[in-house]
Amino acid sequence: HIGVDSLARFFTHVQRVWPPPSLQQVQRLLLRLPTPLAKEQSLSLEAFAQLLCSPGNALADPAKRSLFQDMTQPLFAYFVDTSHNTYLEGNQLSSRSS
């Protein structure tokens, strides 16, 4: 099980949440989760995975996901800009770019 302290450290050091959440904020988060997920101020590994994949932990703001253009046409009907001036200095996955 993952307790309040461990979850707070995860948010601070792994996800780099800024400002770092207080223990009270993490406790309030656990209290808002459904009972099967959060039991006695801790999360099972499965519950932790569900928390990470939840809409509240999404990278993009859900309010900004709506489409504002007609996207029903074939791909060739749209202008697609793919140019950029970033150059890889070695391996595509792990090298730096300039």
PDB file of C-alpha atoms in Angstrom, residues 10-86:
ATOM      1  CA  PHE A  10       5.706  10.902  -5.411  1.00  0.00           C
ATOM      2  CA  PHE A  11       3.824  14.084  -6.353  1.00  0.00           C
ATOM      3  CA  THR A  12       6.789  16.237  -5.313  1.00  0.00           C
ATOM      4  CA  HIS A  13       9.780  14.285  -6.633  1.00  0.00           C
ATOM      5  CA  VAL A  14       8.430  12.217  -9.521  1.00  0.00           C
ATOM      6  CA  GLN A  15       5.603  14.318 -10.931  1.00  0.00           C
ATOM      7  CA  ARG A  16       7.315  17.524  -9.775  1.00  0.00           C
ATOM      8  CA  VAL A  17       4.081  19.180  -8.646  1.00  0.00           C
ATOM      9  CA  TRP A  18       4.768  22.808  -7.738  1.00  0.00           C
ATOM     10  CA  PRO A  19       4.168  23.988  -5.151  1.00  0.00           C
ATOM     11  CA  PRO A  20       4.616  20.636  -3.399  1.00  0.00           C
ATOM     12  CA  PRO A  21       1.353  19.363  -1.905  1.00  0.00           C
ATOM     13  CA  SER A  22       1.043  19.317   1.867  1.00  0.00           C
ATOM     14  CA  LEU A  23       0.200  16.110   3.702  1.00  0.00           C
ATOM     15  CA  GLN A  24      -3.237  17.591   4.426  1.00  0.00           C
ATOM     16  CA  GLN A  25      -3.857  18.130   0.695  1.00  0.00           C
ATOM     17  CA  VAL A  26      -2.901  14.538  -0.066  1.00  0.00           C
ATOM     18  CA  GLN A  27      -5.175  13.315   2.743  1.00  0.00           C
ATOM     19  CA  ARG A  28      -8.070  15.357   1.286  1.00  0.00           C
ATOM     20  CA  LEU A  29      -7.377  13.793  -2.123  1.00  0.00           C
ATOM     21  CA  LEU A  30      -7.576  10.304  -0.612  1.00  0.00           C
ATOM     22  CA  LEU A  31     -10.826  11.194   1.164  1.00  0.00           C
ATOM     23  CA  ARG A  32     -12.395  12.194  -2.159  1.00  0.00           C
ATOM     24  CA  LEU A  33     -11.601   8.842  -3.784  1.00  0.00           C
ATOM     25  CA  PRO A  34     -14.180   6.046  -3.727  1.00  0.00           C
ATOM     26  CA  THR A  35     -13.849   3.768  -0.694  1.00  0.00           C
ATOM     27  CA  PRO A  36     -12.616   0.713  -2.610  1.00  0.00           C
ATOM     28  CA  LEU A  37      -9.652   2.772  -3.850  1.00  0.00           C
ATOM     29  CA  ALA A  38      -8.563   4.525  -0.671  1.00  0.00           C
ATOM     30  CA  LYS A  39      -8.700   2.513   2.528  1.00  0.00           C
ATOM     31  CA  GLU A  40      -7.293   3.763   5.817  1.00  0.00           C
ATOM     32  CA  GLN A  41      -5.405   6.676   4.227  1.00  0.00           C
ATOM     33  CA  SER A  42      -3.524   4.484   1.739  1.00  0.00           C
ATOM     34  CA  LEU A  43      -3.795   3.195  -1.826  1.00  0.00           C
ATOM     35  CA  SER A  44      -3.262  -0.275  -3.193  1.00  0.00           C
ATOM     36  CA  LEU A  45      -1.046  -0.551  -6.277  1.00  0.00           C
ATOM     37  CA  GLU A  46      -4.166  -0.986  -8.431  1.00  0.00           C
ATOM     38  CA  ALA A  47      -5.791   2.099  -6.888  1.00  0.00           C
ATOM     39  CA  PHE A  48      -2.587   4.089  -7.454  1.00  0.00           C
ATOM     40  CA  ALA A  49      -2.627   3.104 -11.148  1.00  0.00           C
ATOM     41  CA  GLN A  50      -6.281   4.165 -11.399  1.00  0.00           C
ATOM     42  CA  LEU A  51      -5.442   7.501  -9.790  1.00  0.00           C
ATOM     43  CA  LEU A  52      -2.616   8.101 -12.286  1.00  0.00           C
ATOM     44  CA  CYS A  53      -4.912   7.304 -15.233  1.00  0.00           C
ATOM     45  CA  SER A  54      -7.857   9.348 -13.954  1.00  0.00           C
ATOM     46  CA  PRO A  55      -9.105  12.482 -15.734  1.00  0.00           C
ATOM     47  CA  GLY A  56      -7.984  14.583 -12.764  1.00  0.00           C
ATOM     48  CA  ASN A  57      -4.384  13.601 -13.495  1.00  0.00           C
ATOM     49  CA  ALA A  58      -4.585  14.299 -17.235  1.00  0.00           C
ATOM     50  CA  LEU A  59      -1.693  16.101 -18.901  1.00  0.00           C
ATOM     51  CA  ALA A  60      -4.041  18.277 -20.954  1.00  0.00           C
ATOM     52  CA  ASP A  61      -6.780  20.392 -19.433  1.00  0.00           C
ATOM     53  CA  PRO A  62     -10.079  18.559 -20.193  1.00  0.00           C
ATOM     54  CA  ALA A  63     -11.799  21.938 -20.688  1.00  0.00           C
ATOM     55  CA  LYS A  64      -9.494  22.644 -23.644  1.00  0.00           C
ATOM     56  CA  ARG A  65     -10.001  19.331 -25.439  1.00  0.00           C
ATOM     57  CA  SER A  66     -13.077  20.309 -27.422  1.00  0.00           C
ATOM     58  CA  LEU A  67     -12.599  20.736 -31.170  1.00  0.00           C
ATOM     59  CA  PHE A  68     -13.219  24.182 -32.531  1.00  0.00           C
ATOM     60  CA  GLN A  69     -12.826  23.326 -36.217  1.00  0.00           C
ATOM     61  CA  ASP A  70     -14.604  21.066 -38.667  1.00  0.00           C
ATOM     62  CA  MET A  71     -12.485  17.915 -38.625  1.00  0.00           C
ATOM     63  CA  THR A  72     -14.744  15.780 -40.819  1.00  0.00           C
ATOM     64  CA  GLN A  73     -12.915  16.331 -44.129  1.00  0.00           C
ATOM     65  CA  PRO A  74     -10.255  14.035 -45.617  1.00  0.00           C
ATOM     66  CA  LEU A  75      -6.704  14.749 -44.422  1.00  0.00           C
ATOM     67  CA  PHE A  76      -5.614  16.305 -47.757  1.00  0.00           C
ATOM     68  CA  ALA A  77      -8.203  19.081 -47.288  1.00  0.00           C
ATOM     69  CA  TYR A  78      -6.227  20.529 -44.365  1.00  0.00           C
ATOM     70  CA  PHE A  79      -2.949  22.407 -44.273  1.00  0.00           C
ATOM     71  CA  VAL A  80      -0.589  20.380 -42.088  1.00  0.00           C
ATOM     72  CA  ASP A  81       2.552  22.218 -40.971  1.00  0.00           C
ATOM     73  CA  THR A  82       5.227  19.748 -39.944  1.00  0.00           C
ATOM     74  CA  SER A  83       8.363  21.818 -40.346  1.00  0.00           C
ATOM     75  CA  HIS A  84      10.646  22.593 -37.447  1.00  0.00           C
ATOM     76  CA  ASN A  85      14.243  23.566 -36.961  1.00  0.00           C
ATOM     77  CA  THR A  86      15.284  21.101 -34.285  1.00  0.00           C
TER      78      THR A  86
END
